[in-house]
Short mmCIF file of C-alpha atoms in Angstrom, two decimals:
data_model
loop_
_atom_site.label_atom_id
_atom_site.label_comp_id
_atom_site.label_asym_id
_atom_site.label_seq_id
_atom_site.Cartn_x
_atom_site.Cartn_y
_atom_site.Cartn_z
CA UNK A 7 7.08 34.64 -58.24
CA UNK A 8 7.33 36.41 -55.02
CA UNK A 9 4.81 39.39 -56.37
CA UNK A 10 2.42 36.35 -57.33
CA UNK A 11 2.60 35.23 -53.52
CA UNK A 12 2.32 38.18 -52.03
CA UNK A 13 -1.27 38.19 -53.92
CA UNK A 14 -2.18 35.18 -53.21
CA UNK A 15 -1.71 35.93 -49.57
CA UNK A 16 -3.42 39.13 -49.65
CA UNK A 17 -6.45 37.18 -51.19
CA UNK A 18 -6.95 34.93 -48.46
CA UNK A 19 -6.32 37.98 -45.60
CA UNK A 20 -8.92 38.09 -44.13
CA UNK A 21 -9.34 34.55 -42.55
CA UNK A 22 -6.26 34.87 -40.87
CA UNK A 23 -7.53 38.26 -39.48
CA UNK A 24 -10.66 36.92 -37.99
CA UNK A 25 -8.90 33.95 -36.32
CA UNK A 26 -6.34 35.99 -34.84
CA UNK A 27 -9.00 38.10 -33.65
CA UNK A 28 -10.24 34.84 -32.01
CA UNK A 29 -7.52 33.43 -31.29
CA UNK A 30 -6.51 36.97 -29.15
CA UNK A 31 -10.06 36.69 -27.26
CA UNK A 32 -9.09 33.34 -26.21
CA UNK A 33 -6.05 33.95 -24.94
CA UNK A 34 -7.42 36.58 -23.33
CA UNK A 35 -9.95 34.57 -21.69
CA UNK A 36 -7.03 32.09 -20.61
CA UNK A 37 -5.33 34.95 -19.30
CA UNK A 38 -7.77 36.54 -17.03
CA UNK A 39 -8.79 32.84 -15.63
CA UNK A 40 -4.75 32.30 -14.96
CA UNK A 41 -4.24 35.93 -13.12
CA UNK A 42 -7.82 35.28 -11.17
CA UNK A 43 -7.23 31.62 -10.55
CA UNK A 44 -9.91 30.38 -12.39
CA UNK A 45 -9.42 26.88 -13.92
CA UNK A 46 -12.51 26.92 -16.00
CA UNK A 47 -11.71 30.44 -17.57
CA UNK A 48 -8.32 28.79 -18.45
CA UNK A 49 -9.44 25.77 -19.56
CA UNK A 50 -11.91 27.37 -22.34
CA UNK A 51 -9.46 29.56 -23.37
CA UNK A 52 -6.91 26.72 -23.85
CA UNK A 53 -9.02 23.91 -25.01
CA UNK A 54 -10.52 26.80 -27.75
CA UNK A 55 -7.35 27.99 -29.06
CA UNK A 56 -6.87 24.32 -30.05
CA UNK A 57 -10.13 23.53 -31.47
CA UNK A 58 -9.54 26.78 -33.38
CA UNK A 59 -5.74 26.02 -34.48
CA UNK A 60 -7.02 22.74 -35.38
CA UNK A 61 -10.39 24.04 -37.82
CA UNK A 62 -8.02 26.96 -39.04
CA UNK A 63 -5.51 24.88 -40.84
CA UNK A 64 -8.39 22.71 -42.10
CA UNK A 65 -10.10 25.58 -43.61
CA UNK A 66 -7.10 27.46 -44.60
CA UNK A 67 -6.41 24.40 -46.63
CA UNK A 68 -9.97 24.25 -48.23
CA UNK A 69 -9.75 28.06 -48.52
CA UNK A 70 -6.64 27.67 -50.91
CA UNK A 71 -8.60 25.08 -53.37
CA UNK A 72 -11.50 27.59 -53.23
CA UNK A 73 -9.02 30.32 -53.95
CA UNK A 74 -8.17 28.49 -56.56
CA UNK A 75 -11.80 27.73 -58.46
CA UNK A 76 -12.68 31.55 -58.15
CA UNK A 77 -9.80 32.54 -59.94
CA UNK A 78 -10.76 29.90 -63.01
CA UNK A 79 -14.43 30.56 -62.62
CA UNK A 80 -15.24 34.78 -61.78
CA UNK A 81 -13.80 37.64 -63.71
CA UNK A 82 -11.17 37.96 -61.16
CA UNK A 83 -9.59 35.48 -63.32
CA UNK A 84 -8.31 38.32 -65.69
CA UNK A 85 -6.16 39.50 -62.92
CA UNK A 86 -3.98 36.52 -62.55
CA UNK A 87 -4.07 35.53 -65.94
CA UNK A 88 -3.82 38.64 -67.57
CA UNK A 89 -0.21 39.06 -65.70
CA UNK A 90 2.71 38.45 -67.34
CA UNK A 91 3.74 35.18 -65.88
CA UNK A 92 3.87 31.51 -66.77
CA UNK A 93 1.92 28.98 -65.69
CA UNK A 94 4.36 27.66 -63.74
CA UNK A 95 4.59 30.43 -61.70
CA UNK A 96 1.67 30.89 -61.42
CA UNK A 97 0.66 27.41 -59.89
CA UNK A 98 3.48 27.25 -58.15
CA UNK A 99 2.85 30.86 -56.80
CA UNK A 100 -0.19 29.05 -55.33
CA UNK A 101 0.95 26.14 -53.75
CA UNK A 102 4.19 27.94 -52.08
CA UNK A 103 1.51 30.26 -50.59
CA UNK A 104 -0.74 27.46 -49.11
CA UNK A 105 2.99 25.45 -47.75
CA UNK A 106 3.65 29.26 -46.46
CA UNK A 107 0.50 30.42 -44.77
CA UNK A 108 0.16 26.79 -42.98
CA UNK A 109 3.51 26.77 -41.81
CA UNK A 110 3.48 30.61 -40.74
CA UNK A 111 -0.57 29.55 -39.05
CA UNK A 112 0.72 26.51 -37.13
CA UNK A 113 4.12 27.75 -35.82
CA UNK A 114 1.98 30.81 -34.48
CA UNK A 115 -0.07 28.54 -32.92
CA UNK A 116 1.92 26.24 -31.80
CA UNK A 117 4.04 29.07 -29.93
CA UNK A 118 1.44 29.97 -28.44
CA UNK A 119 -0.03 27.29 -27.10
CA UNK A 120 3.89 26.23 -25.54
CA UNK A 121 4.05 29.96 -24.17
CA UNK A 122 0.96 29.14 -22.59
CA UNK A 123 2.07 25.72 -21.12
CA UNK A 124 4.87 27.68 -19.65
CA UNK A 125 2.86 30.35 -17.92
CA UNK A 126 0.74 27.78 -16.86
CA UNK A 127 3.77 26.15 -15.35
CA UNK A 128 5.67 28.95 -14.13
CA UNK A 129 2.36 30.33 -12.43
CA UNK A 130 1.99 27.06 -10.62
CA UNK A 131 5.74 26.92 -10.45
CA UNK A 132 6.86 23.16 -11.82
CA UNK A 133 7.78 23.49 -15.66
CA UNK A 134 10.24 20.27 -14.85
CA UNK A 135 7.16 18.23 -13.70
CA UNK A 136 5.52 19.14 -16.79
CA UNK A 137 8.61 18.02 -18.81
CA UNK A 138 8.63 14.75 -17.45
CA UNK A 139 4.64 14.49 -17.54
CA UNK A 140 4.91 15.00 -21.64
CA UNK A 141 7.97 12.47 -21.98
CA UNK A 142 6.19 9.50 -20.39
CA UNK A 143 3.14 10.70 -21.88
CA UNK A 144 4.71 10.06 -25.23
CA UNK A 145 6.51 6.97 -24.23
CA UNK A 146 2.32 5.73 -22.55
CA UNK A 147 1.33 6.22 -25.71
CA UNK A 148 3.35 4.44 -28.52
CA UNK A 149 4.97 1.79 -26.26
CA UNK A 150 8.63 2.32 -28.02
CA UNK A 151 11.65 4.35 -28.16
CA UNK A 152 10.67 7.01 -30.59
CA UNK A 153 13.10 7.11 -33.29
CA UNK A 154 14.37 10.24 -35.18
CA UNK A 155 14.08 8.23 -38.37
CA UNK A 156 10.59 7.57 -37.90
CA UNK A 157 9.71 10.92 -36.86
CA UNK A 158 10.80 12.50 -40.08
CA UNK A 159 9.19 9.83 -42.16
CA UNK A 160 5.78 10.96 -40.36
CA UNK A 161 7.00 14.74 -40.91
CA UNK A 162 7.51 14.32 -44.57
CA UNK A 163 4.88 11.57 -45.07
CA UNK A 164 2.24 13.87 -43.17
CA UNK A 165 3.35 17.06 -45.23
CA UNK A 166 3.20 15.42 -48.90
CA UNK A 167 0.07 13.66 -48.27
CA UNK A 168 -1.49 16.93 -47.51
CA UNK A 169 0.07 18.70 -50.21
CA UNK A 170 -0.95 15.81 -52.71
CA UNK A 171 -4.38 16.61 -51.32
CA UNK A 172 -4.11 20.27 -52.26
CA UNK A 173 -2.39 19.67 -55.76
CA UNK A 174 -4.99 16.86 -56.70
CA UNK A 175 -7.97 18.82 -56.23
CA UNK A 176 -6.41 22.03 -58.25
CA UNK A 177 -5.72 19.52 -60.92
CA UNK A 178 -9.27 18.34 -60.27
CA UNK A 179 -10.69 21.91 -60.93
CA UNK A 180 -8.35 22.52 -64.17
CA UNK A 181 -9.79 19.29 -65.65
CA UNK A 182 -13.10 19.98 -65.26
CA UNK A 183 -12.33 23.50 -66.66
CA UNK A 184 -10.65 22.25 -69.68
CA UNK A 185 -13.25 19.27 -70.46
CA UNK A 186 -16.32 21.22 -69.49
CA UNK A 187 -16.34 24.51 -69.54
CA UNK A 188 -19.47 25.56 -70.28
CA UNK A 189 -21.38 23.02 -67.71
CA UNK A 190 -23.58 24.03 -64.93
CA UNK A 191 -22.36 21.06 -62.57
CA UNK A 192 -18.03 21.39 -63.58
CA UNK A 193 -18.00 21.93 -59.44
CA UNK A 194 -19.73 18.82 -58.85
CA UNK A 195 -17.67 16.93 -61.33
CA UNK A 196 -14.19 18.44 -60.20
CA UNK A 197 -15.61 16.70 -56.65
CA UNK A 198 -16.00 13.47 -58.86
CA UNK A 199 -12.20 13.97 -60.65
CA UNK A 200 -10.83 14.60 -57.59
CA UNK A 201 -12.33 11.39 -56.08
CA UNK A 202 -10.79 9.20 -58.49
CA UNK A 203 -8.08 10.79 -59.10
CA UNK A 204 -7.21 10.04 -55.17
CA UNK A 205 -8.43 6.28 -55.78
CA UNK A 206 -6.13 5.67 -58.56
CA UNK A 207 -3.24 7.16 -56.24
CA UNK A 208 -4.41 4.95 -53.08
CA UNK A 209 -4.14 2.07 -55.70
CA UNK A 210 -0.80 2.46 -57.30
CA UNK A 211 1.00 3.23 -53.87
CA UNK A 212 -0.40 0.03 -52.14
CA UNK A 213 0.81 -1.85 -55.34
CA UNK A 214 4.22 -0.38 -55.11
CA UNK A 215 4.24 -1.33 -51.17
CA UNK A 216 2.79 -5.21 -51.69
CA UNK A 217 4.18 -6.13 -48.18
CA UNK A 218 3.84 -2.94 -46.50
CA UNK A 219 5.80 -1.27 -43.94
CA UNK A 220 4.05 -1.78 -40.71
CA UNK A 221 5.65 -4.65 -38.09
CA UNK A 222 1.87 -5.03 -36.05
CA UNK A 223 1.16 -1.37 -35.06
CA UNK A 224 4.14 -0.24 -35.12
CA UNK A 225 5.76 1.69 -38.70
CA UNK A 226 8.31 0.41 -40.06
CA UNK A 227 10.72 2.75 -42.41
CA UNK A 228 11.55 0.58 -45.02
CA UNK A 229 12.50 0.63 -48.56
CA UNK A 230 8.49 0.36 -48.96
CA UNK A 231 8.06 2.96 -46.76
CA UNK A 232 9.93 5.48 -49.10
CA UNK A 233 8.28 4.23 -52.14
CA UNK A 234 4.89 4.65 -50.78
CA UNK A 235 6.75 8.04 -50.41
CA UNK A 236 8.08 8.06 -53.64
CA UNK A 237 4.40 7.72 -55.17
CA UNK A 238 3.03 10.76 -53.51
CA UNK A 239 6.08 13.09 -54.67
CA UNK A 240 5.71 11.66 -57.93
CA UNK A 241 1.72 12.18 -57.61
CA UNK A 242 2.45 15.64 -56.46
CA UNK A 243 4.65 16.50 -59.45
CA UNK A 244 2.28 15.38 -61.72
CA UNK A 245 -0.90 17.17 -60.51
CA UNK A 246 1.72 20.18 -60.41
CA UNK A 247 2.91 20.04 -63.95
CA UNK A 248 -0.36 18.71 -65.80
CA UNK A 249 -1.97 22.18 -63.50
CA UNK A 250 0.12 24.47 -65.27
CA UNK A 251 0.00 22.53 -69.33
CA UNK A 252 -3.60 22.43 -68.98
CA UNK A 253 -3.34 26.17 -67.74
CA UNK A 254 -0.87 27.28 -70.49
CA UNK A 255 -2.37 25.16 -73.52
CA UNK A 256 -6.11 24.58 -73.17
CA UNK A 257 -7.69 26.78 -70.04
CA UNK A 258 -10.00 29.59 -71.22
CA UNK A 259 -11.19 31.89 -68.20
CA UNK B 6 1.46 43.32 -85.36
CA UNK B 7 -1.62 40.87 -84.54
CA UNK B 8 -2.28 38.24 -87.20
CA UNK B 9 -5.13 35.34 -86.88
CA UNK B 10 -5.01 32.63 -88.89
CA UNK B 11 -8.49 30.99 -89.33
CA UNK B 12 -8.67 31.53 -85.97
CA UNK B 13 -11.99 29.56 -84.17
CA UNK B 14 -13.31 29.32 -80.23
CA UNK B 15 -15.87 26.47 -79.86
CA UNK B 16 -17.43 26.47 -76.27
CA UNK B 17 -19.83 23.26 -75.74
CA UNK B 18 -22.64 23.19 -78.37
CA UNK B 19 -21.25 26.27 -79.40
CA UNK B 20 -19.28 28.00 -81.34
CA UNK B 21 -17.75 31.22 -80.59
CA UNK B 22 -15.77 32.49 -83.02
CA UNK B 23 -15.70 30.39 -86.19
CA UNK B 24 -13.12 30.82 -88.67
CA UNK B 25 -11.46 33.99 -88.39
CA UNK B 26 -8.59 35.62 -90.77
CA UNK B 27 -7.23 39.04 -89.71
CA UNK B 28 -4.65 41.30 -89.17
CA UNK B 29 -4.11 44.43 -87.23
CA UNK B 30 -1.36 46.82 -87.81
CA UNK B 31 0.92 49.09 -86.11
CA UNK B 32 -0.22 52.26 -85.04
CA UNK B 33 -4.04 52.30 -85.75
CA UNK B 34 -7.13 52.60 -84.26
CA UNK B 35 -9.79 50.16 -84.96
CA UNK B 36 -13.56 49.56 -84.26
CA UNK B 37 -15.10 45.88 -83.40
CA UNK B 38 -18.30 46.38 -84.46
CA UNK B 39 -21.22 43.63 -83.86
CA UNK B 40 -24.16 42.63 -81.86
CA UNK B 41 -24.13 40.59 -78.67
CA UNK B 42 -22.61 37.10 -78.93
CA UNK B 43 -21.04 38.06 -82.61
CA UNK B 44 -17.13 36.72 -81.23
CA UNK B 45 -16.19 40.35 -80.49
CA UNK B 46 -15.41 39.83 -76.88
CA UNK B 47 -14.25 35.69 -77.63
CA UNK B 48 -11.37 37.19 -79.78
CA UNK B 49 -10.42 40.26 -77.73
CA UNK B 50 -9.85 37.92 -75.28
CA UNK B 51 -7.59 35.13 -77.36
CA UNK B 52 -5.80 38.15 -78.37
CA UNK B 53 -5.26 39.03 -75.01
CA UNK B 54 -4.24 34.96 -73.65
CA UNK B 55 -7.07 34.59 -71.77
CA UNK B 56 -9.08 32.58 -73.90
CA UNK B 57 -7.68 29.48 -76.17
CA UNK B 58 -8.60 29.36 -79.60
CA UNK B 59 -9.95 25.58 -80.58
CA UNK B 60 -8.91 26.10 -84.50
CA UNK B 61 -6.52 28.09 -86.10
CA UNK B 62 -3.13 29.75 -85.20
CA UNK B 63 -2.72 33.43 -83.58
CA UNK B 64 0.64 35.48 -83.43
CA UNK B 65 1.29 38.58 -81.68
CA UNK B 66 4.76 40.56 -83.34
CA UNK B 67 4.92 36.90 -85.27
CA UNK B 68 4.71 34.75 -81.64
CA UNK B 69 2.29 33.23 -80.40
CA UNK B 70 -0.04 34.87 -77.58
CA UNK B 71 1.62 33.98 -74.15
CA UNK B 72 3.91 35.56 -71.55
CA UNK B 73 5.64 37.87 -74.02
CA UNK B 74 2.64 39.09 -75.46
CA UNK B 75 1.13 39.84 -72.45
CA UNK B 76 4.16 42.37 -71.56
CA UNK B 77 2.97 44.14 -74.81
CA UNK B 78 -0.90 44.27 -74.70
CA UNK B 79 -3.44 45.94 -72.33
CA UNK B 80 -7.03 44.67 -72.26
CA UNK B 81 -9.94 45.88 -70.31
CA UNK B 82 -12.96 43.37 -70.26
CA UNK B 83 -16.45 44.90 -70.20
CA UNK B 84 -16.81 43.10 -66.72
CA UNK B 85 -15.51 44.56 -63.74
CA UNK B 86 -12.74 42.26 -62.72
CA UNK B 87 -10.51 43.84 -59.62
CA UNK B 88 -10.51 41.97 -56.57
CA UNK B 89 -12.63 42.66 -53.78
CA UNK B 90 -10.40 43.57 -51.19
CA UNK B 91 -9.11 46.37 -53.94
CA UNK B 92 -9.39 49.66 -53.49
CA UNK B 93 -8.24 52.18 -56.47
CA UNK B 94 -4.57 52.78 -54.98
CA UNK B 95 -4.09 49.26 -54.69
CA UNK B 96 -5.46 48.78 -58.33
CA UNK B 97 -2.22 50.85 -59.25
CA UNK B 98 0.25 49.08 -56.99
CA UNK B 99 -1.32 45.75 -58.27
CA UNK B 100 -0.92 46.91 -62.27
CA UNK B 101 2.67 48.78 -61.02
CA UNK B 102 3.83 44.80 -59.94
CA UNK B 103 3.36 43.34 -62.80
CA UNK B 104 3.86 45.28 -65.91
CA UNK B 105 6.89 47.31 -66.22
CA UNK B 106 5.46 49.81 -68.79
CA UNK B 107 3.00 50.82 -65.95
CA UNK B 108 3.18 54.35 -64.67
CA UNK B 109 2.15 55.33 -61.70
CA UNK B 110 2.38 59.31 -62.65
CA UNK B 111 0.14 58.64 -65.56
CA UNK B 112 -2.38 56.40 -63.41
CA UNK B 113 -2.72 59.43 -60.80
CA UNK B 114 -3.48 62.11 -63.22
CA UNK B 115 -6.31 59.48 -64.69
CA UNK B 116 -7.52 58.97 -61.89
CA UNK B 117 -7.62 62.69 -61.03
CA UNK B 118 -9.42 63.47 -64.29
CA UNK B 119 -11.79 60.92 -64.07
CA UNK B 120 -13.29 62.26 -60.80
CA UNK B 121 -12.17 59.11 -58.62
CA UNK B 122 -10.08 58.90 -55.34
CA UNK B 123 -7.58 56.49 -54.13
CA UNK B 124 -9.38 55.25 -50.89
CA UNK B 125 -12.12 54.54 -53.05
CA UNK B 126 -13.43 51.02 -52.92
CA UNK B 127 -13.21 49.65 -56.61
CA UNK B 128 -16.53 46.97 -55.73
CA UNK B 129 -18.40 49.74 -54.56
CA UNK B 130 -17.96 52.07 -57.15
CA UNK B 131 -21.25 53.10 -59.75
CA UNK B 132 -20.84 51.35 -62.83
CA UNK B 133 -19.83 54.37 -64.63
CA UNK B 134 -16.92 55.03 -62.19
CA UNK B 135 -15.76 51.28 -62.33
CA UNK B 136 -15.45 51.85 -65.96
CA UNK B 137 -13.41 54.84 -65.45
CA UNK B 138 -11.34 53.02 -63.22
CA UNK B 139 -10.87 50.18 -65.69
CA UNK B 140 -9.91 52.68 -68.09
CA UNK B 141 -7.52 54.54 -66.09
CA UNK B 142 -5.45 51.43 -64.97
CA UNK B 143 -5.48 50.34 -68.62
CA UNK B 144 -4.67 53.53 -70.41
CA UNK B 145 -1.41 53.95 -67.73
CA UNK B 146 0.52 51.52 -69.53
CA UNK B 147 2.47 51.96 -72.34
CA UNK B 148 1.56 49.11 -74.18
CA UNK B 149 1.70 48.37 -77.99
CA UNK B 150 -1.76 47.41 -78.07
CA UNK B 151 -4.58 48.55 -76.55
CA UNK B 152 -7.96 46.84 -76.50
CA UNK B 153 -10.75 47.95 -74.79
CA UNK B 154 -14.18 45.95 -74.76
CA UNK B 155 -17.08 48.59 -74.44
CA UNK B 156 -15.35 51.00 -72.68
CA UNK B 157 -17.90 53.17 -72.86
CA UNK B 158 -20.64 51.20 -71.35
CA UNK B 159 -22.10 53.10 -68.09
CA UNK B 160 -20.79 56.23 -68.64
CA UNK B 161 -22.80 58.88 -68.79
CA UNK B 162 -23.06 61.13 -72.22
CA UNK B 163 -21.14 63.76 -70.78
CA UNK B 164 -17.71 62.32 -69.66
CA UNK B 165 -17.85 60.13 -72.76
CA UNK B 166 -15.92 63.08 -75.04
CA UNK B 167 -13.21 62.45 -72.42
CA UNK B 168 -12.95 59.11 -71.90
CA UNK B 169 -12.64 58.94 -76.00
CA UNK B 170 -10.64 62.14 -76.06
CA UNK B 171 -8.21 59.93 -73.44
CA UNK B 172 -8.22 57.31 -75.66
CA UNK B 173 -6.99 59.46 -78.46
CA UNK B 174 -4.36 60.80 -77.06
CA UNK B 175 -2.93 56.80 -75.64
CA UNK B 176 -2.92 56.34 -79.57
CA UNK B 177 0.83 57.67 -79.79
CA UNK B 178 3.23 56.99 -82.08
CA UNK B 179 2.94 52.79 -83.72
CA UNK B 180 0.21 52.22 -80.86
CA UNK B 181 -2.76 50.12 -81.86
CA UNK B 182 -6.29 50.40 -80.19
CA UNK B 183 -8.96 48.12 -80.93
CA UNK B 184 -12.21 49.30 -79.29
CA UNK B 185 -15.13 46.99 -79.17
CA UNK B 186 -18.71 49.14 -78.60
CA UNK B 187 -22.33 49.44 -79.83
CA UNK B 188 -22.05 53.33 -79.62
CA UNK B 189 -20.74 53.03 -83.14
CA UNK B 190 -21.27 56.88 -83.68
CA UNK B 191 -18.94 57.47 -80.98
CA UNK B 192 -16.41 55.80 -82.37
CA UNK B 193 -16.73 56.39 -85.91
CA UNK B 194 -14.70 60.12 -85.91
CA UNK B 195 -11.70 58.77 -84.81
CA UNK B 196 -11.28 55.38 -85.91
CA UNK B 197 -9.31 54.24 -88.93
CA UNK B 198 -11.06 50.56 -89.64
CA UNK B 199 -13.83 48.94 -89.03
CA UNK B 200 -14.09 45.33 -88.66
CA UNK B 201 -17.91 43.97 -88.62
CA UNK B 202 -18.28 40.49 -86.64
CA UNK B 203 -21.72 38.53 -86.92
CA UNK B 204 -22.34 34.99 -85.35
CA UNK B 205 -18.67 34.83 -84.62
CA UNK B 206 -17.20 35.62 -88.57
CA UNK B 207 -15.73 38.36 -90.16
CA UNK B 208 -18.18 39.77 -92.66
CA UNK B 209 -16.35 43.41 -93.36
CA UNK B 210 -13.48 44.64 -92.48
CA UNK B 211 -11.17 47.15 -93.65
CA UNK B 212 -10.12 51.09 -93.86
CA UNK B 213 -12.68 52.91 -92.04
CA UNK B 214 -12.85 55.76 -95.46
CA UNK B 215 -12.76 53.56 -97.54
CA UNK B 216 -15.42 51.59 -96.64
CA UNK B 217 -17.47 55.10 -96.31
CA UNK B 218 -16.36 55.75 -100.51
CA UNK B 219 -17.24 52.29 -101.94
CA UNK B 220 -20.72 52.11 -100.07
CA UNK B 221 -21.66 55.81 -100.20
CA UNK B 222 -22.39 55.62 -96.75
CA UNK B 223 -21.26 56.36 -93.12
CA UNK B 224 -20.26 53.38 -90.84
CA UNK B 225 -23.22 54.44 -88.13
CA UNK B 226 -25.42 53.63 -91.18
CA UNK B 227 -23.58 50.72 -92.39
CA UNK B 228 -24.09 49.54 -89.33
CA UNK B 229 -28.12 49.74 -89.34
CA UNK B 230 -27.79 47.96 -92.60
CA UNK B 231 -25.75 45.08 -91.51
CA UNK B 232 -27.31 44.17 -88.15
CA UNK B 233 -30.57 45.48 -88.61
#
């Protein structure tokens, strides 16, 4: 599988070469505002890299599913499928790169933007006031101890929900492919699959969680909370296995 | 080697390839013969796993088509189909991944012979050249089975002898080429059956010689007759 990712990855190069090519300009921008003492420099720099971190892993996301429909839908499909590979590999080939390439993307940025914090810090000399400013920002914000429990329950909820997202519209496009594959508007109704497909999920997971697992605004990691879980992993599965069957038995590119 | 049983493709309203019985052997070279939209292309590609047949049951070596048989046969689509970020030494790198009978000696020397270079983009190439390159990555594996779809469409009448002359000489021992083309006079000194495809059936097929003995007449103008 690890040829298959390295292909995948090579496919979707070039995005991640023109943000870090934006990304560097930025930081370079920061830079020169920190050595010249200019705030504003630093601040556009700064506030940039995050608005740029932050559309990145949106699009890289999108960029996967789109990936995805161009190798069902041009010639380039013969590549992939021509390969001697199963299914399984394949589609799993695909989401291990999108998991890999996110992760890879956002610990870049996020040492980044910490190495900045520091400099910003150690130029103005008081990294342990900024320590203490994040902790009680943190504590401002949610009111409550922070607990690790609930922290990896966000981690992992956060992370399969977006994954699901990802999986369900790839399962979106095969159906479409399989059921119509000859139809002008199969884009339009993998849109429409994916939709429902994402409804039906919503409505099984608040039927598995009838009391829910918030206690006012605060979450709550309950047995409900893991089942709500426990529906997206399953959801994920799923979209992952019925990819690849529909792939294997009834996909013709 | 390749047997379909009542093999069919239905698309939407249409149907593809409709009820298709056939059997290629071991170590010949055959000619798909037929106008567009006869199946030609539809069953090249079920053969090769990229295409699912609605009806009908197809076996490579007695399997069906899948991973295995994808180890064993080479196709080359009459599209171009490398991806854009390709250029022709990473078209060999790419084919060197992923089948083991590829061989990066016998891709160079194509490559050499077919007037190309390795920094050369593969989207920008004529058509002509992208058919040579098509060719080259195909003909550098030692596959069992070779089908090419039109290989000869866009090249030019002069590096055609070669390309078929290459061709030839992949046709080694218990090798099987199936080459789909309208040049039918092209193909019709060195192949050794014919199969004739119309509206997605088989309506001839068999030894290319003796088809030329029982009709008194030369597959070019068979060809005329049938589609004409």
């Amino acid at each position: 599988m690890g040829k298959l990712i390295k292909y995948e990855f090579r496919k979707q190069l070039m995005s991640k070469f023109v943000v870090g090519i934006v990304i560097a300009v930025l930081e370079l921008v920061f830079l020169a505002g920190l050595i010249f003492d200019k705030g504003d420099w630093a601040g556009i720099g700064l506030g940039g890299m995050m608005i740029v971190a932050m559309i990145s892993l949106l699009y890289f996301s999108f960029e996967s599913i789109v990936t995805y429909s161009n190798d069902l839908r041009t010639k380039q499909s013969y590549m992939l499928f021509l390969t001697p590979r199963n299914m399984f590999q394949i589609v799993g080939a695909k989401l291990v790169t999108t998991i890999l390439q996110i992760f890879v993307c956002g610990c870049a940025f996020a040492a980044i933007g910490i190495g900045d914090v520091f400099l910003v810090c150690a130029a103005k000399g008081d990294v342990k006031m900024f320590l203490d400013t994040v902790k009680e920002f943190f504590h401002a914000l949610t009111g409550v101890e922070i607990r690790l429990v609930e922290v990896i329950y966000v981690v992992v909820m956060l992370l399969i929900a977006w994954l699901v997202f990802i999986a369900l519209a790839i399962f979106a496009i095969t159906l479409s492919t399989t059921l119509l594959s000859n139809w002008k508007f199969k884009g339009v109704a993998s849109v429409v699959i994916y939709f429902i497909l994402d409804w039906c999920v919503t409505k099984v997971a608040t039927l598995v969680t009838p009391t829910g697992f918030l206690e006012g605004e605060y979450l709550v990691v309950n047995t409900e909370a893991w089942a709500f879980i426990g529906v997206y992993a399953a959801t994920l599965a799923l979209s992952y296995v019925g990819t690849a069957l529909l792939l294997d038995k009834k996909v013709s590119v | 080697m390749v047997e379909a049983k009542s093999v069919g493709k239905r698309y939407l309203g249409k149907q593809a390839v409709k009820d298709v019985d056939m059997v290629w052997e071991d170590g010949r070279i055959y000619a798909l013969l037929g106008p567009n939209g006869s199946g030609k292309t539809t069953f090249m590609k079920m053969v090769a796993g990229l295409v699912k047949p609605t009806t009908g049951e197809l076996y490579y070596d007695g399997k069906k088509i899948g991973v295995e048989s994808k180890r064993k046969v080479a196709y080359m689509s009459t599209e171009p189909f490398f991806y854009s970020y390709m250029n022709v030494k990473h078209v060999g790198k790419y084919y060197a991944d992923f089948f083991e009978d590829f061989s990066m000696a016998r891709y160079e020397e194509l490559i050499a012979r077919m007037d190309l270079k390795m920094t050369d983009k593969a989207k920008e190439l004529s058509s002509g050249l992208a058919a040579k390159l098509k060719i080259a990555a195909t003909l550098a594996r030692d596959a069992q089975l070779y089908m090419l779809d039109e290989p000869l469409n866009g090249i030019d009448i002069i590096a055609r002898e070669s390309i078929i002359q290459t061709i030839v000489e992949a046709a080694g021992e218990g090798k099987t080429i199936v080459i789909s083309s309208h040049l039918v006079d092209e193909l019709e000194p060195i192949v050794d059956s014919v199969v004739f495809m119309k509206q997605g059936s088989v309506i001839l097929a068999g030894d290319a010689e003796e088809i030329r003995t029982e009709r008194g007449k030369s597959i070019v103008d068979l060809y005329k007759e049938v589609y004409a």
